[in-house]
PDB file of C-alpha atoms in Angstrom:
ATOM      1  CA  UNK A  20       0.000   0.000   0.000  1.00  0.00           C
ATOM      2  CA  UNK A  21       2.955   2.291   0.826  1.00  0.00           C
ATOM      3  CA  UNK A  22       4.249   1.640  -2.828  1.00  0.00           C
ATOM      4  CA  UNK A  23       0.819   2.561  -4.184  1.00  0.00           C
ATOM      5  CA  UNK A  24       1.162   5.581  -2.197  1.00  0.00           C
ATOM      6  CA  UNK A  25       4.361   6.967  -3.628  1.00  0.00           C
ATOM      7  CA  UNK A  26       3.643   6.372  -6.872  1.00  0.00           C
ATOM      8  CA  UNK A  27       0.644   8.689  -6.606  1.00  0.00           C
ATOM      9  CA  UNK A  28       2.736  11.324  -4.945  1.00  0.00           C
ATOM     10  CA  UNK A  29       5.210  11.177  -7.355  1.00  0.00           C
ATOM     11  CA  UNK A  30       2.700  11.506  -9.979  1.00  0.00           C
ATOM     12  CA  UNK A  31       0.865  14.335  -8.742  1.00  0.00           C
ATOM     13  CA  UNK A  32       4.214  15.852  -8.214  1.00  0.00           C
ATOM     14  CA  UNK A  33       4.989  15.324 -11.520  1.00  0.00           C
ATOM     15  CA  UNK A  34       1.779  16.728 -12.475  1.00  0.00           C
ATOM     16  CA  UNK A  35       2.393  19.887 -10.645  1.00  0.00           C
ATOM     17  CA  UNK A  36       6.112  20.574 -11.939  1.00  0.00           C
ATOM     18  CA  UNK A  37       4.281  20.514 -15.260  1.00  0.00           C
ATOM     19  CA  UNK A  38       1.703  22.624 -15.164  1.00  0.00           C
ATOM     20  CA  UNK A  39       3.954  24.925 -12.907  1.00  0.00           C
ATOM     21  CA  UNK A  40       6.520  25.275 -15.936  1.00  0.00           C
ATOM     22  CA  UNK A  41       3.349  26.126 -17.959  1.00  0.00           C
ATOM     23  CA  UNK A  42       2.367  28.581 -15.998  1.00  0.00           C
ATOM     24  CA  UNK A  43       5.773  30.319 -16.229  1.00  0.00           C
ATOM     25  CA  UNK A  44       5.815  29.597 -20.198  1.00  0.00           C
ATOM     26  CA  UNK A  45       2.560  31.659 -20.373  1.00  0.00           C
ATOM     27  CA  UNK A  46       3.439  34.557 -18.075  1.00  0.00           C
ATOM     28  CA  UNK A  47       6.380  34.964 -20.149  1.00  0.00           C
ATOM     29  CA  UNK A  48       4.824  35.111 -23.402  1.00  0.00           C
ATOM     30  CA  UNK A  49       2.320  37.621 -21.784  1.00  0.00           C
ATOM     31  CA  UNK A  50       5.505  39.632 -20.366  1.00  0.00           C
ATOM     32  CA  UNK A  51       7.083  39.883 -23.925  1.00  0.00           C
ATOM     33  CA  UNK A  52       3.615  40.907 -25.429  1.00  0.00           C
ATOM     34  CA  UNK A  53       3.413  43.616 -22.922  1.00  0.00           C
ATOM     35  CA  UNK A  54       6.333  44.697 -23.220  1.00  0.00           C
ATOM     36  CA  UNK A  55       6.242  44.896 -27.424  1.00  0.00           C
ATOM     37  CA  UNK A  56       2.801  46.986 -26.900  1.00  0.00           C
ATOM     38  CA  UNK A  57       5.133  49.784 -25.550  1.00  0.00           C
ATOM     39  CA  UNK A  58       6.961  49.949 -29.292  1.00  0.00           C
ATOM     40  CA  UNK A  59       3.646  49.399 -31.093  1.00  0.00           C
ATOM     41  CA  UNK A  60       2.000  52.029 -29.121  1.00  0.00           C
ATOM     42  CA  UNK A  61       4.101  54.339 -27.359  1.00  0.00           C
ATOM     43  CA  UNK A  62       1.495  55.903 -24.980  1.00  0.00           C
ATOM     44  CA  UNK A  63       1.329  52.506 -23.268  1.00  0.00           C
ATOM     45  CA  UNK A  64       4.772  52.624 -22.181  1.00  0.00           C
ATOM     46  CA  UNK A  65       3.478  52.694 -18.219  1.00  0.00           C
ATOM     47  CA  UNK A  66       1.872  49.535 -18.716  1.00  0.00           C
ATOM     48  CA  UNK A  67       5.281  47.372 -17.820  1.00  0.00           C
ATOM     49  CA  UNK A  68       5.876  49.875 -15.274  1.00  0.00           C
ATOM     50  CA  UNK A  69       2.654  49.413 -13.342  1.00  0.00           C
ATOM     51  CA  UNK A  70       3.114  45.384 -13.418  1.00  0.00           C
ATOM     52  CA  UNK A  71       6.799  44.805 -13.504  1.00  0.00           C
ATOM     53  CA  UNK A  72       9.188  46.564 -11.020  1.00  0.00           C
ATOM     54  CA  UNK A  73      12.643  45.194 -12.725  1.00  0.00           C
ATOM     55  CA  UNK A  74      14.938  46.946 -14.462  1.00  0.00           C
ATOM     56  CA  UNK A  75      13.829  45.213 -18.222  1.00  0.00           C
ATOM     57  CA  UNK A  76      10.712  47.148 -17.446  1.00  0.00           C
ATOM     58  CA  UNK A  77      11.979  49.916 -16.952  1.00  0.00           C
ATOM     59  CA  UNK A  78      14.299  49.832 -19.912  1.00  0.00           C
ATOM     60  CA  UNK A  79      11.421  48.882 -22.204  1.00  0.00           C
ATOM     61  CA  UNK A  80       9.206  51.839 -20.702  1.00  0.00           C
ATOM     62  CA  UNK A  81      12.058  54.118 -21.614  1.00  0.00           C
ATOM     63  CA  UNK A  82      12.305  53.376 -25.205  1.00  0.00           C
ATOM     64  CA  UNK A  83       8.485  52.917 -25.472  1.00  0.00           C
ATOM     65  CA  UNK A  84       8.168  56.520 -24.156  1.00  0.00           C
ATOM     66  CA  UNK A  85      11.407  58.165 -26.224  1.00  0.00           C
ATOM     67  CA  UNK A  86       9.927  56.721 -29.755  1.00  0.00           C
ATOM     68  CA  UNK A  87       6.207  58.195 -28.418  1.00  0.00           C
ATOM     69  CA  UNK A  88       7.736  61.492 -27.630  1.00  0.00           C
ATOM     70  CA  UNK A  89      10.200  61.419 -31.128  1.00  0.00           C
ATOM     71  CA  UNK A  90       6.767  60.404 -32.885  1.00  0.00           C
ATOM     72  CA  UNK A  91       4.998  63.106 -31.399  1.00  0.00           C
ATOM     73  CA  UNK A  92       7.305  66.122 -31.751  1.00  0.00           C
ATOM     74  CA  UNK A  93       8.561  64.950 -35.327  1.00  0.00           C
ATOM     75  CA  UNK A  94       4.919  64.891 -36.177  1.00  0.00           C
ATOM     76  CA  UNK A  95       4.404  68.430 -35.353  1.00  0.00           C
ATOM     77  CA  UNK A  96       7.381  69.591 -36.475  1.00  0.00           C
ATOM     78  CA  UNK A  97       7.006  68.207 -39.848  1.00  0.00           C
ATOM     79  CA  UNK A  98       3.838  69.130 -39.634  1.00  0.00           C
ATOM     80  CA  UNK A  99       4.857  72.789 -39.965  1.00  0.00           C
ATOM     81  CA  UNK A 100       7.420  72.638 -42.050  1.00  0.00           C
ATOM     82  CA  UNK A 101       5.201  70.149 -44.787  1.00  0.00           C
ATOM     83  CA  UNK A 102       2.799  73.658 -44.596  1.00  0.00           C
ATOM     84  CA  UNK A 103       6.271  75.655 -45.672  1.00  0.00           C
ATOM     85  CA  UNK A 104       7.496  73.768 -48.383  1.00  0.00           C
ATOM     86  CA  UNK A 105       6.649  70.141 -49.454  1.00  0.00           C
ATOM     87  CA  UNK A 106       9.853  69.105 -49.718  1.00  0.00           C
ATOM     88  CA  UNK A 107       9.676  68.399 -46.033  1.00  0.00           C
ATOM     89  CA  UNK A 108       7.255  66.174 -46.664  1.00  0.00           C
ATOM     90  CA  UNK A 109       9.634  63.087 -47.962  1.00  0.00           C
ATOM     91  CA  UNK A 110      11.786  63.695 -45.044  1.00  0.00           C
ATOM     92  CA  UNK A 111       9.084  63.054 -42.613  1.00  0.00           C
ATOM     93  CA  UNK A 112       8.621  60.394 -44.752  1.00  0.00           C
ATOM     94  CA  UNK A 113      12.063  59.374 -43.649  1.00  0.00           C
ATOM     95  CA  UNK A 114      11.869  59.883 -39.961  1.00  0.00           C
ATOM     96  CA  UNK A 115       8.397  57.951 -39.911  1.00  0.00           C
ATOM     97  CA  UNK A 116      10.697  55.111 -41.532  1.00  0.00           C
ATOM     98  CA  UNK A 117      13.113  55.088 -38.786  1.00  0.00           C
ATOM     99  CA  UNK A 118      10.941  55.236 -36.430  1.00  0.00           C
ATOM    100  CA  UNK A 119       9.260  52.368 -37.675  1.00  0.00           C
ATOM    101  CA  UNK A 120      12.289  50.405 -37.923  1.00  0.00           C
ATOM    102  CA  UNK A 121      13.516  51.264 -34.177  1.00  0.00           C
ATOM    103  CA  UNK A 122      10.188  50.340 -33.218  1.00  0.00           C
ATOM    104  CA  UNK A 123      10.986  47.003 -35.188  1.00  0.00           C
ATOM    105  CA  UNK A 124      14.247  46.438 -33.557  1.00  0.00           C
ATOM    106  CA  UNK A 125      12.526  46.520 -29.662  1.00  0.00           C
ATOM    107  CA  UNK A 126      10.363  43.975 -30.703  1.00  0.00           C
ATOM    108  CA  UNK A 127      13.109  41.814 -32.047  1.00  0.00           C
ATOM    109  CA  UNK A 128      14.919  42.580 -28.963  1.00  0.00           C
ATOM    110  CA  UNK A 129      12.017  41.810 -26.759  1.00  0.00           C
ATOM    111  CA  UNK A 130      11.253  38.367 -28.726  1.00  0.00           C
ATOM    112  CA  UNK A 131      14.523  37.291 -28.544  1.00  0.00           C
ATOM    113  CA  UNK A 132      15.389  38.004 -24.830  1.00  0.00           C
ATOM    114  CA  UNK A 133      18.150  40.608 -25.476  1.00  0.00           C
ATOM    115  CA  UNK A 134      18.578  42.711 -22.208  1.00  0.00           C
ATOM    116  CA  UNK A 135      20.102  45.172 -24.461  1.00  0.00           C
ATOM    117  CA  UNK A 136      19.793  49.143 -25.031  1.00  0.00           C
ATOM    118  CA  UNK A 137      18.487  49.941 -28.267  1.00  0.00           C
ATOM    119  CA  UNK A 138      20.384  51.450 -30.723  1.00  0.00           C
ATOM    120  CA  UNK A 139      20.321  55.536 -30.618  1.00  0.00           C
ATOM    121  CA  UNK A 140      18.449  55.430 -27.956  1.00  0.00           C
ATOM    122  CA  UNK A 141      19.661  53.560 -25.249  1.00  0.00           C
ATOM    123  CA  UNK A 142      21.771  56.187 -23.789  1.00  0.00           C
ATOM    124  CA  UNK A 143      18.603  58.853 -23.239  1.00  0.00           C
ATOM    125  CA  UNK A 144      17.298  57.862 -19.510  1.00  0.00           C
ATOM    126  CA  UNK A 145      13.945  59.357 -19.243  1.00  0.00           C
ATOM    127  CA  UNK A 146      12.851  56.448 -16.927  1.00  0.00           C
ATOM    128  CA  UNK A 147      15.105  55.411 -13.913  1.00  0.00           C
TER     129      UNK A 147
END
């Protein structure tokens, strides 16, 4: 009977390691997903902030807020100077690109578990 017994435990321990490990699995995917909204959309760059206290969360929030506020005042700058001369308006083109690729890069960054700054921005600190 005490056999019996320990085979059960050692199942349902077994049983528990798994779904454990699956648990983990899914809070990281849900981590990296949260933390790509922040280059997707820049004005949810608190969103990491408010659930994750380390220091990738922070870094993410950074760039997600730096690419929201280089989106927001190339936009108006642009914006102007389209109004002046139209010439302007293929290098906003331009800057919209970059943008878009930086954005591009975080992701990759975030998807492939690179603790890294990104590049041209990761020396501005907004967040610390």
């Amino acid at each position: 009977m005490d056999e019996f017994n320990e085979k059960n435990e050692n199942k349902q321990d077994r049983k528990k390691d798994e779904r454990d490990s699956e648990m983990n699995k899914d809070s990281d995917v849900i981590r990296k997903i949260l933390f790509c909204l922040c280059y997707i959309w820049g004005i949810l760059f608190f969103i990491p902030l408010i659930l994750y206290k380390d220091d990738a969360a922070k870094m993410r929030a950074n760039d997600g807020l730096i690419l929201l506020l280089l989106s927001v005042i190339g936009n108006m700058v642009f914006g102007l100077l389209t109004s002046i001369s139209g010439v302007f308006g293929l290098i906003a083109g331009v800057y919209s690109a970059l943008l878009l690729i930086l954005g591009i890069i975080g992701i990759v960054y975030v998807v492939t578990d690179r603790n890294e700054p990104m590049p041209l921005l990761g020396k501005i600190k907004l967040i610390k």
